[in-house]
Structure formats: structure tokens, C-alpha cells
mmCIF file of C-alpha atoms in Angstrom:
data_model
loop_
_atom_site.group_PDB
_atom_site.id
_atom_site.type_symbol
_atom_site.label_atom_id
_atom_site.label_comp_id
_atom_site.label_asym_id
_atom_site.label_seq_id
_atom_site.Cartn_x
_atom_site.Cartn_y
_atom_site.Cartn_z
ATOM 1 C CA UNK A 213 -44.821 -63.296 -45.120
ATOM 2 C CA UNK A 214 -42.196 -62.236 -42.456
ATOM 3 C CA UNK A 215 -39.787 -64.876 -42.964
ATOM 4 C CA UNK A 216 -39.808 -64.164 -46.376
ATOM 5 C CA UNK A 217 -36.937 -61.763 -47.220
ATOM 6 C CA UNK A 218 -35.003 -64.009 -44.693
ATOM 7 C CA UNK A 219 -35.028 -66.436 -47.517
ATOM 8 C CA UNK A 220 -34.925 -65.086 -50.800
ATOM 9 C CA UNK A 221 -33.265 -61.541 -51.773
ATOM 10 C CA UNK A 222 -46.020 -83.141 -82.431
ATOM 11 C CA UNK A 223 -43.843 -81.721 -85.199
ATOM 12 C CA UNK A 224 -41.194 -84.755 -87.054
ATOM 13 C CA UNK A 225 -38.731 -86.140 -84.141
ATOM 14 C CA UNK A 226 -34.979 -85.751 -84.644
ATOM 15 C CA UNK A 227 -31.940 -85.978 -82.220
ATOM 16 C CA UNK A 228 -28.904 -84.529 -82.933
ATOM 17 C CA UNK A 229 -26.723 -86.294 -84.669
ATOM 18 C CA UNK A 230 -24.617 -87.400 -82.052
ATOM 19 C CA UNK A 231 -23.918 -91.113 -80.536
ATOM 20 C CA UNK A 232 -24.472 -91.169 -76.818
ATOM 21 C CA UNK A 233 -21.598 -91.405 -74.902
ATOM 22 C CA UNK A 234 -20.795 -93.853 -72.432
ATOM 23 C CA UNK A 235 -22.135 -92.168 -69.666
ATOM 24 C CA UNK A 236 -25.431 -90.820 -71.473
ATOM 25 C CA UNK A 237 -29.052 -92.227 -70.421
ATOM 26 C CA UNK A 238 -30.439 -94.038 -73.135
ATOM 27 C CA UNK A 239 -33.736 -92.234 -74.914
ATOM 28 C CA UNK A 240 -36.618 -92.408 -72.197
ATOM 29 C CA UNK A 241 -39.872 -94.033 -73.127
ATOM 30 C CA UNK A 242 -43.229 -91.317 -74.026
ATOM 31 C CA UNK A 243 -44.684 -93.105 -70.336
ATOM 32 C CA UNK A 244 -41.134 -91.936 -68.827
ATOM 33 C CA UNK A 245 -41.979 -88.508 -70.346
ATOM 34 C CA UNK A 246 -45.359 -88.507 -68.942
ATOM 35 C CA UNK A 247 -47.253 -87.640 -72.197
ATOM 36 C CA UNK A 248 -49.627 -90.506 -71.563
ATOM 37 C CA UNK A 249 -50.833 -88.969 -68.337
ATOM 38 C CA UNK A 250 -51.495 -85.733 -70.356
ATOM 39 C CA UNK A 251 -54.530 -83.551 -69.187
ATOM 40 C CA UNK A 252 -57.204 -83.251 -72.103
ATOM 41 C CA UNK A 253 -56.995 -80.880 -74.507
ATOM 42 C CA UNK A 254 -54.576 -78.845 -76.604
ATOM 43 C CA UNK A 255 -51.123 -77.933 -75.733
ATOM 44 C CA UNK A 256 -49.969 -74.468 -75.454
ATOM 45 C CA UNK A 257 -47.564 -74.580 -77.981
ATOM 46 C CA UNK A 258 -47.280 -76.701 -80.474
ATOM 47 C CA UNK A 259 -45.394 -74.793 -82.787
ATOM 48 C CA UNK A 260 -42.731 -74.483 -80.395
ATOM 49 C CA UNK A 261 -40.162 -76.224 -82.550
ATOM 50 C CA UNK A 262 -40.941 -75.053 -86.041
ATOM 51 C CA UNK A 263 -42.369 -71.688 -85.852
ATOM 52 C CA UNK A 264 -42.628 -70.141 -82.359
ATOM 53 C CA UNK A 265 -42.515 -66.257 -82.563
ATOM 54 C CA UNK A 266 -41.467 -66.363 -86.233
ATOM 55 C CA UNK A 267 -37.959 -68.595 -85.671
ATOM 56 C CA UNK A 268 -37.097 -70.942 -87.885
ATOM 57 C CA UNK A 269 -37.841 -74.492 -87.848
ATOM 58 C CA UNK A 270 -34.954 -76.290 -85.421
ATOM 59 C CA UNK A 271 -32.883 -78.719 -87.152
ATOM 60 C CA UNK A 272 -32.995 -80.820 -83.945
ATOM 61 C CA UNK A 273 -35.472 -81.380 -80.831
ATOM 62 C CA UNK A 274 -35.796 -84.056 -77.866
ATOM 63 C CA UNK A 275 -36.898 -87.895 -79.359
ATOM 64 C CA UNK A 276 -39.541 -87.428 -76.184
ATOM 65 C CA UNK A 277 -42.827 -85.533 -76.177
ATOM 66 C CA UNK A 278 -42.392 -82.308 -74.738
ATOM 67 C CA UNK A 279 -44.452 -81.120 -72.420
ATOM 68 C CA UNK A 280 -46.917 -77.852 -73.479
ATOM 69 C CA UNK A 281 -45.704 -78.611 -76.636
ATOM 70 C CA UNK A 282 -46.568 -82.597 -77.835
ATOM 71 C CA UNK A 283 -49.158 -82.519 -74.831
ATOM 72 C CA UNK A 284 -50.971 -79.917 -72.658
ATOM 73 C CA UNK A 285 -50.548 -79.324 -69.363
ATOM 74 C CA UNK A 286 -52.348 -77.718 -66.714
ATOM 75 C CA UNK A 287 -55.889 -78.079 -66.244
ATOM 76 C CA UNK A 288 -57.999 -80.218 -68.497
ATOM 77 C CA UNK A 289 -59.938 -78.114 -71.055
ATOM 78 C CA UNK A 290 -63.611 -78.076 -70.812
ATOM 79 C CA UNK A 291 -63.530 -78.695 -67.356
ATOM 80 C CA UNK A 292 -66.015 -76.654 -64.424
ATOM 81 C CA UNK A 293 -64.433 -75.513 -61.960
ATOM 82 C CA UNK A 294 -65.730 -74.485 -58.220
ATOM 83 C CA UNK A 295 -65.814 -71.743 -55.987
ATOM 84 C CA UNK A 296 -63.685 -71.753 -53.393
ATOM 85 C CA UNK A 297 -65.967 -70.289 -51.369
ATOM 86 C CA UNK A 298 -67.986 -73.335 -50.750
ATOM 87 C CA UNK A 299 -64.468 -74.974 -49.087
ATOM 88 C CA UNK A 300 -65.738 -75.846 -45.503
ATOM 89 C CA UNK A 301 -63.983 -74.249 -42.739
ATOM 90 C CA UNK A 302 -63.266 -76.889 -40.674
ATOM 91 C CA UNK A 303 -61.465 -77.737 -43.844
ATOM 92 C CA UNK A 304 -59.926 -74.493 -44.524
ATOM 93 C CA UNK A 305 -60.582 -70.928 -43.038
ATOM 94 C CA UNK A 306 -60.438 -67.862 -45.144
ATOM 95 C CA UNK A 307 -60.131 -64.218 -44.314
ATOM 96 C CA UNK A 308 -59.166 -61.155 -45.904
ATOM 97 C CA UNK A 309 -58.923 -59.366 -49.350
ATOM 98 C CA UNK A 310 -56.392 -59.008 -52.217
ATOM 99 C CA UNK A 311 -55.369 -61.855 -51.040
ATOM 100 C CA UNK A 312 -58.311 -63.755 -49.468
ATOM 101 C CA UNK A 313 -56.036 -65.829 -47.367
ATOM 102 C CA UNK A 314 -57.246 -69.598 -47.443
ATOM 103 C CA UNK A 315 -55.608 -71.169 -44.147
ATOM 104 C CA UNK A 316 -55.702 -75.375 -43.468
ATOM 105 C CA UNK A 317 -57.098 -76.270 -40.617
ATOM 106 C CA UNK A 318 -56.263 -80.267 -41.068
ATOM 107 C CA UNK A 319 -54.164 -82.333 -42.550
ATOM 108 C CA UNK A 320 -53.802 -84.247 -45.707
ATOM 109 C CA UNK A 321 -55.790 -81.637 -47.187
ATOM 110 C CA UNK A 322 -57.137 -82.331 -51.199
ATOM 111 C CA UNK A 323 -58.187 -79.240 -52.834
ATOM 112 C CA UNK A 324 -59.732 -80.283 -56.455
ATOM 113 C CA UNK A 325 -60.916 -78.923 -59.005
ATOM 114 C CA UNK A 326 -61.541 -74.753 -57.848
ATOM 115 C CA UNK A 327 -60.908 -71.838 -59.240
ATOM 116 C CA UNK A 328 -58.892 -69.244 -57.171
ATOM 117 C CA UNK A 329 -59.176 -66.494 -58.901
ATOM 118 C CA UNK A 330 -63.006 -66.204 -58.562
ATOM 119 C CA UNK A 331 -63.869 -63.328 -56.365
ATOM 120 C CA UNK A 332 -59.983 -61.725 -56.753
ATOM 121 C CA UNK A 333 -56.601 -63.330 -55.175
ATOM 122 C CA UNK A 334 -56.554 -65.837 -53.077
ATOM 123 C CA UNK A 335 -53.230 -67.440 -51.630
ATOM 124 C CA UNK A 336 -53.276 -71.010 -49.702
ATOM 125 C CA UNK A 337 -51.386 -71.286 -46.278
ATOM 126 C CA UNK A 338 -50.346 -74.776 -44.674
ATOM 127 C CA UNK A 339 -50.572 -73.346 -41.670
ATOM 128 C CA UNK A 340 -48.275 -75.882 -40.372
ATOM 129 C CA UNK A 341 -50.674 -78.513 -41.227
ATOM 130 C CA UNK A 342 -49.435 -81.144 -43.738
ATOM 131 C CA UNK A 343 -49.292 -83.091 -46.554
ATOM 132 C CA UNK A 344 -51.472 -80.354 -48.726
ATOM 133 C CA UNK A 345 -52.358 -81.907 -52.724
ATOM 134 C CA UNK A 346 -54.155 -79.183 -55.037
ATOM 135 C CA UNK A 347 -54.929 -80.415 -58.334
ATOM 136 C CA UNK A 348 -56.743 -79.605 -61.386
ATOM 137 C CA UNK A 349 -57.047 -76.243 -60.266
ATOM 138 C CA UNK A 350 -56.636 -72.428 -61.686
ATOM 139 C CA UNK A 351 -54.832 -69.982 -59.229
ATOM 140 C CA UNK A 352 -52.885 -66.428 -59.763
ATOM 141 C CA UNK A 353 -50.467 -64.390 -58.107
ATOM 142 C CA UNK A 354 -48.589 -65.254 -54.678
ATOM 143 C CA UNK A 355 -51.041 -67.941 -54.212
ATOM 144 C CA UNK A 356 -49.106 -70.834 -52.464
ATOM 145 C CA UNK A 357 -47.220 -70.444 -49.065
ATOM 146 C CA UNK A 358 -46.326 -73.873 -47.062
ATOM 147 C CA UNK A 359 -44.200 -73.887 -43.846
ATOM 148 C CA UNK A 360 -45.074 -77.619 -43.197
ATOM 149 C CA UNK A 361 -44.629 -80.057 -46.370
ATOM 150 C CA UNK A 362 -45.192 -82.647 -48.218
ATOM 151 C CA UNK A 363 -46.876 -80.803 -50.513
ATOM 152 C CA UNK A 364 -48.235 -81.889 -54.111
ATOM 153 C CA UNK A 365 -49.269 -79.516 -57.294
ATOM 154 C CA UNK A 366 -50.385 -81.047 -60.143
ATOM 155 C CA UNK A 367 -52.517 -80.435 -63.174
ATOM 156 C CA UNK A 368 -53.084 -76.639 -62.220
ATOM 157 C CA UNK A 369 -52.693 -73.652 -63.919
ATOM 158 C CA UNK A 370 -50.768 -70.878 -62.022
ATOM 159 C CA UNK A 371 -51.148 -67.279 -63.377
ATOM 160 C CA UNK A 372 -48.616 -64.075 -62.217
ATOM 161 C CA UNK A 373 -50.521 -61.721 -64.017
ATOM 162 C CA UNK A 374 -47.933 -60.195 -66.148
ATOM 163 C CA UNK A 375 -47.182 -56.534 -65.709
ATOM 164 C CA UNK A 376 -50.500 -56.453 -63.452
ATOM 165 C CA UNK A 377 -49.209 -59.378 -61.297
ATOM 166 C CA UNK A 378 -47.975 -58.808 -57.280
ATOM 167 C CA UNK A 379 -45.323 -57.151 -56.516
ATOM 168 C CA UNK A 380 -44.644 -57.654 -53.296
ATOM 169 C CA UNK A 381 -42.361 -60.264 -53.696
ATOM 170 C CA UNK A 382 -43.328 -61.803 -57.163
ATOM 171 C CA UNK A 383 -42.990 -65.616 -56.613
ATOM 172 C CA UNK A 384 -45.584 -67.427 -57.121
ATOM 173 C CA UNK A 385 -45.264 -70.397 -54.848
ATOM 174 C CA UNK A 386 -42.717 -69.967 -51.645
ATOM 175 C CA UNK A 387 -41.997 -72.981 -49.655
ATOM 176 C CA UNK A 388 -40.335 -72.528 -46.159
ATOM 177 C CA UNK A 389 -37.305 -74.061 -45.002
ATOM 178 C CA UNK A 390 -38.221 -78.499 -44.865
ATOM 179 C CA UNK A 391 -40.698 -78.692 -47.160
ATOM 180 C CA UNK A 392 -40.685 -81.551 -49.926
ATOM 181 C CA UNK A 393 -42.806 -80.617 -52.846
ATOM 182 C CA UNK A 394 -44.251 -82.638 -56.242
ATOM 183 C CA UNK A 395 -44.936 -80.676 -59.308
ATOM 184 C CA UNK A 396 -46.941 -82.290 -62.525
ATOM 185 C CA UNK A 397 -48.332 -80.891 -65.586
ATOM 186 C CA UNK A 398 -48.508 -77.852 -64.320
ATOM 187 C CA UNK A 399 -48.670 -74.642 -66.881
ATOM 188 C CA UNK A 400 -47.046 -71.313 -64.720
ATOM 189 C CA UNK A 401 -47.158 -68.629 -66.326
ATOM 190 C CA UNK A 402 -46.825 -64.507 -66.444
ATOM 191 C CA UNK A 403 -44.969 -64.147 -63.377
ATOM 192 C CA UNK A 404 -43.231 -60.932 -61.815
ATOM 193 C CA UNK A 405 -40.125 -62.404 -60.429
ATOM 194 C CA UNK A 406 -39.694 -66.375 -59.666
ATOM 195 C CA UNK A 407 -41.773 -68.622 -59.900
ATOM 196 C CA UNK A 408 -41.188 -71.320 -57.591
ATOM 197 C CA UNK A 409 -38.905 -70.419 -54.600
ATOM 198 C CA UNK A 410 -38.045 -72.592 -51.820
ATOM 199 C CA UNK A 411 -35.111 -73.418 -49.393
ATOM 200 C CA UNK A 412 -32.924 -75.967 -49.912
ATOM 201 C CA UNK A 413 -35.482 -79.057 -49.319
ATOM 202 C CA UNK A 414 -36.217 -82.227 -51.827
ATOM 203 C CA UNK A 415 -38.450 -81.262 -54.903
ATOM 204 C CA UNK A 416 -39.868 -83.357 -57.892
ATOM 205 C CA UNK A 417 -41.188 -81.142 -60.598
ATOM 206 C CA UNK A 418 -41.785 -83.198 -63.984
ATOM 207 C CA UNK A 419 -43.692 -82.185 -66.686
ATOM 208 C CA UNK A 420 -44.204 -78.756 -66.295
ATOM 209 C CA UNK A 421 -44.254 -75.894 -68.431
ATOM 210 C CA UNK A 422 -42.766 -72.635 -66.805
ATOM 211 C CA UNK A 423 -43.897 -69.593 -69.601
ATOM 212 C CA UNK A 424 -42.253 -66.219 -69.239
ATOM 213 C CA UNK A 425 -41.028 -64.312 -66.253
ATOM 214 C CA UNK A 426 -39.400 -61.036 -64.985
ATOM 215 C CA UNK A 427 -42.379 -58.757 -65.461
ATOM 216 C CA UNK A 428 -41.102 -56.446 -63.065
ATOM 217 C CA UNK A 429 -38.372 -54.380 -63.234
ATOM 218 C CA UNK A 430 -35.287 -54.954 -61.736
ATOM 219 C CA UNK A 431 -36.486 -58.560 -61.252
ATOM 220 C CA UNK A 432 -33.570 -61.364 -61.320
ATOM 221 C CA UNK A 433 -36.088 -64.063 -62.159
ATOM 222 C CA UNK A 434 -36.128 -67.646 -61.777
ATOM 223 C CA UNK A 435 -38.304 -70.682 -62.688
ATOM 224 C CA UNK A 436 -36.959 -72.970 -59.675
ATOM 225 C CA UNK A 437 -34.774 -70.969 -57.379
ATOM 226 C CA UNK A 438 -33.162 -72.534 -54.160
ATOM 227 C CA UNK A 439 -32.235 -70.239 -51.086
ATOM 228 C CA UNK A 440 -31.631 -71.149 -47.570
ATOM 229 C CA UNK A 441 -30.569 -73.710 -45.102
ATOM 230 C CA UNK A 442 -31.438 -77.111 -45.382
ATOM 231 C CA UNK A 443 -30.346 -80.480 -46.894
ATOM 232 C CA UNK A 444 -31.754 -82.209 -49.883
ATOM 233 C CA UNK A 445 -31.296 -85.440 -50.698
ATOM 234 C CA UNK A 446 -33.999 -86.228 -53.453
ATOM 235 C CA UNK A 447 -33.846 -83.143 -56.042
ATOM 236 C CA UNK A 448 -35.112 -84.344 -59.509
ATOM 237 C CA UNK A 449 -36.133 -81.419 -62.429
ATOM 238 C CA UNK A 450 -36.953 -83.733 -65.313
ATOM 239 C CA UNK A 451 -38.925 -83.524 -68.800
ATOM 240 C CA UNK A 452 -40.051 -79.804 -68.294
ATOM 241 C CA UNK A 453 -39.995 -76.915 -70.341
ATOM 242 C CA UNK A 454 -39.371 -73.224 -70.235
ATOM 243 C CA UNK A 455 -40.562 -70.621 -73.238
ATOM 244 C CA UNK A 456 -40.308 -66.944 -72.594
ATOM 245 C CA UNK A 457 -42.420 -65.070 -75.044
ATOM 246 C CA UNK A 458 -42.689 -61.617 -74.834
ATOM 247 C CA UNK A 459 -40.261 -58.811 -73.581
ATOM 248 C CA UNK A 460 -40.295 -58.175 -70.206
ATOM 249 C CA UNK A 461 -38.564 -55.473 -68.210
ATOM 250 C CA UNK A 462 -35.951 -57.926 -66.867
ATOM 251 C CA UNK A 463 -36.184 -61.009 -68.915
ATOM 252 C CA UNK A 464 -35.102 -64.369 -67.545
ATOM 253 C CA UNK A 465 -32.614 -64.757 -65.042
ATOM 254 C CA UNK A 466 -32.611 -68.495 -64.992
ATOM 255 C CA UNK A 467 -34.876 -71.456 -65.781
ATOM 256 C CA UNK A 468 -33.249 -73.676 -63.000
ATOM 257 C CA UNK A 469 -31.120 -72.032 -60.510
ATOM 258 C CA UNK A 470 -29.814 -75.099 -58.493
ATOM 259 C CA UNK A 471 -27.704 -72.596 -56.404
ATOM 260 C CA UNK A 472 -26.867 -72.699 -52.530
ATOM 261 C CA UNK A 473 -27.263 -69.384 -51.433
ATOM 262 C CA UNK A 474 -28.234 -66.891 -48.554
ATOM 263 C CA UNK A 475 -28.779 -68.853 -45.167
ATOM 264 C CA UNK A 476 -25.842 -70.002 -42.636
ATOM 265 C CA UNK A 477 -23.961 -71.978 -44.900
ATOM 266 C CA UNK A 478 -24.344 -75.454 -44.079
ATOM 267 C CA UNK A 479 -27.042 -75.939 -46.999
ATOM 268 C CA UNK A 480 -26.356 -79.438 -48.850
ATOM 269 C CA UNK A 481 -27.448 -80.705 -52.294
ATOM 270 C CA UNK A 482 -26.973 -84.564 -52.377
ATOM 271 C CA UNK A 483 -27.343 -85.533 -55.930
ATOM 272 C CA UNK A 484 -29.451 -83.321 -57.806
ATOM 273 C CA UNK A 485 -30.576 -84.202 -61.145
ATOM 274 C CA UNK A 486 -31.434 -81.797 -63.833
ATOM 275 C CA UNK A 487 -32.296 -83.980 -67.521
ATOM 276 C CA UNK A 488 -34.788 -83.809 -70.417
ATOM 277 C CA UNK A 489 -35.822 -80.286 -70.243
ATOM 278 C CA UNK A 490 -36.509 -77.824 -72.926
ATOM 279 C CA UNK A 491 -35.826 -74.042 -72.667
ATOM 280 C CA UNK A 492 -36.081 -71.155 -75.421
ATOM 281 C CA UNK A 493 -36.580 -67.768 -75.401
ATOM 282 C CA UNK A 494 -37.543 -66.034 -78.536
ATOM 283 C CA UNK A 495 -38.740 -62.678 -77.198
ATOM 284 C CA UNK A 496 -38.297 -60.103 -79.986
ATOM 285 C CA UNK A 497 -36.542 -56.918 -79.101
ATOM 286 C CA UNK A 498 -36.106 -57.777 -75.109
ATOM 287 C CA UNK A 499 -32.994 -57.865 -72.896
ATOM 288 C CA UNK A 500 -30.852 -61.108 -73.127
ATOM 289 C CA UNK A 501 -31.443 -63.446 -70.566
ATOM 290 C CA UNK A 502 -28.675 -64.937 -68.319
ATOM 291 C CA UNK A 503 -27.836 -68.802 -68.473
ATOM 292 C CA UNK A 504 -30.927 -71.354 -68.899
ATOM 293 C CA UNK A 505 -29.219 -73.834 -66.151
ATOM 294 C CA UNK A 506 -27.073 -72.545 -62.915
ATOM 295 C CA UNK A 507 -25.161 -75.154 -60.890
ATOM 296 C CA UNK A 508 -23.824 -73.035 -58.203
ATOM 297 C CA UNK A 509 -21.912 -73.741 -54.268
ATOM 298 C CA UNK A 510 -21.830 -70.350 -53.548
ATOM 299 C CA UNK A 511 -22.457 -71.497 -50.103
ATOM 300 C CA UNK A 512 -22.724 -74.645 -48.137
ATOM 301 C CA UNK A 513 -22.057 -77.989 -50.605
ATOM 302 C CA UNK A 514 -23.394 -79.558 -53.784
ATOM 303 C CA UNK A 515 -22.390 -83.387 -54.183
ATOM 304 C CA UNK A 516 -22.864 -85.257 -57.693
ATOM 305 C CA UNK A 517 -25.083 -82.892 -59.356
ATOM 306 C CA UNK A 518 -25.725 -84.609 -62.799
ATOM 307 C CA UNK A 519 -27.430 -82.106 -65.482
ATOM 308 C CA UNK A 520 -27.717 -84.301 -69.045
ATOM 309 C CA UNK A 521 -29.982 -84.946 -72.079
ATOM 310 C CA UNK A 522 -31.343 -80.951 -71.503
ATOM 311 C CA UNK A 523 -32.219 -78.888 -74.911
ATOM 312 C CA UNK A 524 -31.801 -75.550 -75.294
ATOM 313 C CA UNK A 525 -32.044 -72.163 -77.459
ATOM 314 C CA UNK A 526 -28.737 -69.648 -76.648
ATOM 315 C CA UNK A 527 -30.178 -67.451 -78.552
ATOM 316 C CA UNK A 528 -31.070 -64.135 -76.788
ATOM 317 C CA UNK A 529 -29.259 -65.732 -73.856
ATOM 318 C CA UNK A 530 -26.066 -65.079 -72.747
ATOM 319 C CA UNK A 531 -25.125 -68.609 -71.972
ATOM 320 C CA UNK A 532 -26.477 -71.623 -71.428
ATOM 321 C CA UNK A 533 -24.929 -73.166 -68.094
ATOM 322 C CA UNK A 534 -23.330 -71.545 -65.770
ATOM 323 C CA UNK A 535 -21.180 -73.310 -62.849
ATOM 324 C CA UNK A 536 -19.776 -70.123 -61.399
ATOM 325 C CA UNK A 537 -17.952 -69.823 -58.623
ATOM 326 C CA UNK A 538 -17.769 -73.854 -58.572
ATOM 327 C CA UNK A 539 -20.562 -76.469 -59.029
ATOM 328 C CA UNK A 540 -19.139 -78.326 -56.123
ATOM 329 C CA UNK A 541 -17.526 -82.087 -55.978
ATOM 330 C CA UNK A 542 -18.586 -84.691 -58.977
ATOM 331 C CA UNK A 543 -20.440 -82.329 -61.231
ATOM 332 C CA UNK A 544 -21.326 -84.294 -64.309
ATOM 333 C CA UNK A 545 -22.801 -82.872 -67.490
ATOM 334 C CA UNK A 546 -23.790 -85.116 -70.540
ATOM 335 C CA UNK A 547 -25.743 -85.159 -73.605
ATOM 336 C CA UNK A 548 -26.976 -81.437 -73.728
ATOM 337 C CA UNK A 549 -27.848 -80.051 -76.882
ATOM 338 C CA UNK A 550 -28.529 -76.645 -78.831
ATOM 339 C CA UNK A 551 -31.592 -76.719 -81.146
ATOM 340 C CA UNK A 552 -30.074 -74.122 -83.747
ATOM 341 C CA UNK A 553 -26.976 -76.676 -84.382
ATOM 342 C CA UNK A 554 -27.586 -79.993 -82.700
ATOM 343 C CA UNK A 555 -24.247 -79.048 -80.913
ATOM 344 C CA UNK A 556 -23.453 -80.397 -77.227
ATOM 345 C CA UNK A 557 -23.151 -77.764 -74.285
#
């Protein structure tokens, strides 16, 4: 963990009542919106829209199925999982305790279908082996660290713990300066700080419900937080969803913090897309949260970032995007809209 802190410091559908401007994407299709390639089972919160922590029912909501709400994500229910234990070491070696450290030793690794939490923590290491997939899988705490990419998460459920989580750093999945990563249907949840950190490298996360952060206090928590050097060409964050449910000590920072920050300065964001996502939080009696969506050159350059067709609660929040200091050269923003008042932001 050394190089660490070197990093990182289906209710009735309605749209708003709005015609789509010129430059607004028409209404994706339910395949475009993955529900069709929905684990089994049923979704975490399908009240989300009418009656989620006692708010009233929104006058408006996305005309797509909503991930963790319309479908589940995360791992199918009913499903057996296995002990990684039985994971054969020329596959993967293990060592340790709190975590049991799980370290490739090839590549194009699959792991499917284990539960990680069985026998306490354990955290996965690329080991600078690549092209790592782990799928239909339940894991908790720090449990994914990759210094050699691709790598692909899908249909897992990742747990932080809550107030019982790791505090060490409080992320749970850190990806090291170069590595691409794919994220579907996967249900995080309960995390101390962030949960997905990474430099700034290409990343694909669709369909994905991200479900309360900031357990710990003084935490300045993020769903999908960039930090360090790097250049990224291919950054899509489409058709997921955020809910934070309960107080925490230092509520939500961010759901997407497409920020270039820390690092030498020469980080680049080539046309980084941020559409069709969902975000609320409707914790009773907490602190406000910060802005749902951060567009940010504090450092280095962002180029043509396009955020549009987004949803969003302000309430408890204290805005909803924030483009502070700049959001760099061609920022576009279309098509966003509040669910209390089917307003644009």
C-alpha cells in the first residue's frame, strides 16, 4: 500500500416536461440501459422514486430503468458461492490475515463466483499480472488493489462495512497509475471513505449502484474519484446510480469527482462522459453533502467533458455540479434534471 498516499490525500415513467434541446441525446433504449442483462432477483430499491426514507413521490424520474432500482444489481440471488480457499496457487497465492492477501500469479485471471468474506478480509493484488475479471462475486473492505490493468468487475457485491469498515485508507477498490477498468451491475456499498479511487486512466463503469459513503469521520468521500498522473482517453460513467441512506459522520463528498488533482500536473482527460445517472440522498438528520457531479482542472487539462441527461435530488446537498476552479476547454452540460421540480441544472 506504499504508493498509496502518493495518490490519493418499476414505479410509472415520466420525464420532465421539457423538449430536448438540440444538442440532447435522444431517450436510450432499456438494452442501452442494461436492464435486460440484469442479475436475478430483486432490486435494492425499488421504492427509490416514490417513497425512499419517507420522501415524497418525485414528480419526475429517468424514461430508462434505473439500475438497483427497476433491476438488481450485484450478485444474482439464490446463488452458492465458493471459498476462496480452494483458488489454486499457481492461480493465485494467499498469505496473511485481516486482510488475507490473494496475489495473481498469471494472467488473464477469472475469479467467479467466491465469496471473500468467508474466513475474514481478503483483498486481491494484480501483482503486476494482467487483465484480472472477478464476477459474480461478494467481497468487503479494501479488497481490490491492481498496479497492472485491464481489469473487469462485474456482477459483484462490494461491502465497506459501515462504521466497522477499514480505516486505513477507506477505498474500496484503488487502481494504480495505467490501469483501464470495467464496472457492471455492481452494488458497493457501506464504505468509509471512496469507493473507487484510481489515477487518471480510462474507466467504464455502467450500471452500478454506489449506496452510502463517508462512514468515517473526517472522510471527504467519493464514489469515483480521479487522482494522479496519467492520460485518459476513454472515460464513460453512464446509467448508474448513487443513494445515500443513513447519516454518516461525513456524508457524501461527491458521487463523481471527475477532478485532475495531486500528481505532476500533466494529467489529461480527453472527453469524458458523465450521462444517465441517478443520485439522491435522503439521509434524515445528517450533514449536507457537497455537489453530486465535480468537473474540475485543478491540475493538468480536461478537454470536452460532456455531463447530460443525469437526475438528481439537491436536497440535503449543497449543490448539484460543481465546475470550480474551471472545468477546462469545451465543457458541455445538457439535459440534467432535478426530481423535486423536473427543473434543468
Amino acid at each position: 500500500m506504499t504508493g498509496l498516499i502518493n495518490l490519493i490525500a418499476a414505479p410509472a415513467i415520466v420525464r420532465a416536461a421539457t423538449a430536448l434541446s438540440s444538442n440532447e441525446t435522444a431517450v436510450p433504449s432499456a438494452a442501452d440501459s442494461g436492464s435486460q442483462d440484469a442479475p436475478a432477483g430483486v432490486a435494492q430499491y425499488p421504492t427509490y422514486f416514490t417513497s425512499l426514507n419517507g420522501i415524497s413521490p418525485y414528480p419526475v424520474r429517468p424514461p430508462w430503468p434505473v439500475a438497483g432500482v427497476d433491476y438488481r444489481v450485484g450478485v444474482s440471488a439464490g446463488v452458492k458461492l465458493k471459498d476462496p480457499a480452494s483458488i489454486k496457487p499457481n492461480v493465485a497465492s494467499r498469505s496473511g490475515t485481516n486482510p488475507i492477501v490473494l496475489r495473481l500469479e498469471a494472467d488473464d485471471v477469472v475469479l467467479d463466483g467466491y465469496d471473500f468474506t468467508m474466513g475474514g478480509w481478503w483483498q486481491i493484488r494484480s501483482n503486476g499480472h494482467a487483465n484480472l475479471t472477478i464476477s459474480n462475486s461478494r467481497l468487503q473492505n479494501l479488497c481490490i488493489d491492481i498496479d497492472t490493468g485491464p481489469l473487469t468487475v462485474k456482477y459483484c457485491e462490494i461491502d465497506g462495512l459501515g462504521s466497522a469498515g477499514e480505516t486505513v485508507f477507506g477505498c474500496l477498490a484503488f487502481l494504480r497509475t495505467g490501469v483501464t477498468s470495467f464496472w457492471r451491475y455492481n452494488w458497493l456499498h457501506s464504505a468509509q471513505n471512496d469507493f473507487i479511487d484510481l489515477a487518471t486512466s480510462d474507466i467504464d463503469a455502467r450500471f452500478n449502484l454506489f449506496d452510502t459513503m463517508g462512514y468515517e469521520a473526517g472522510a471527504h468521500a467519493d464514489a469515483i474519484q480521479f487522482a494522479g498522473d496519467g492520460t485518459a482517453n476513454n472515460i464513460k460513467i453512464l446509467f448508474n446510480t448513487y443513494v445515500h441512506m443513513v447519516a454518516t459522520k461525513a456524508s457524501p463528498s461527491s458521487f463523481i469527482d471527475l477532478e485532475t488533482q495531486l500528481g505532476s500536473g500533466t494529467q489529461v482527460m480527453n472527453g469524458p462522459e458523465v450521462a444517465y445517472n441517478t443520485a439522491s440522498n435522503t439521509a434524515v438528520g445528517g450533514l449536507r453533502g457537497s455537489t453530486f457531479f465535480r468537473v474540475s482542472q485543478v491540475k493538468g487539462t480536461i478537454a470536452d467533458a460532456y455531463v447530460h441527461d443525469n437526475f438528481a435530488d439537491l436536497a440535503n446537498m449543497i449543490g448539484v455540479i460543481s465546475t470550480t476552479p474551471s472545468p477546462g476547454r469545451g465543457y458541455r452540460k445538457s439535459g440534467n434534471t432535478l426530481l423535486r421540480s423536473g427543473q434543468r441544472f
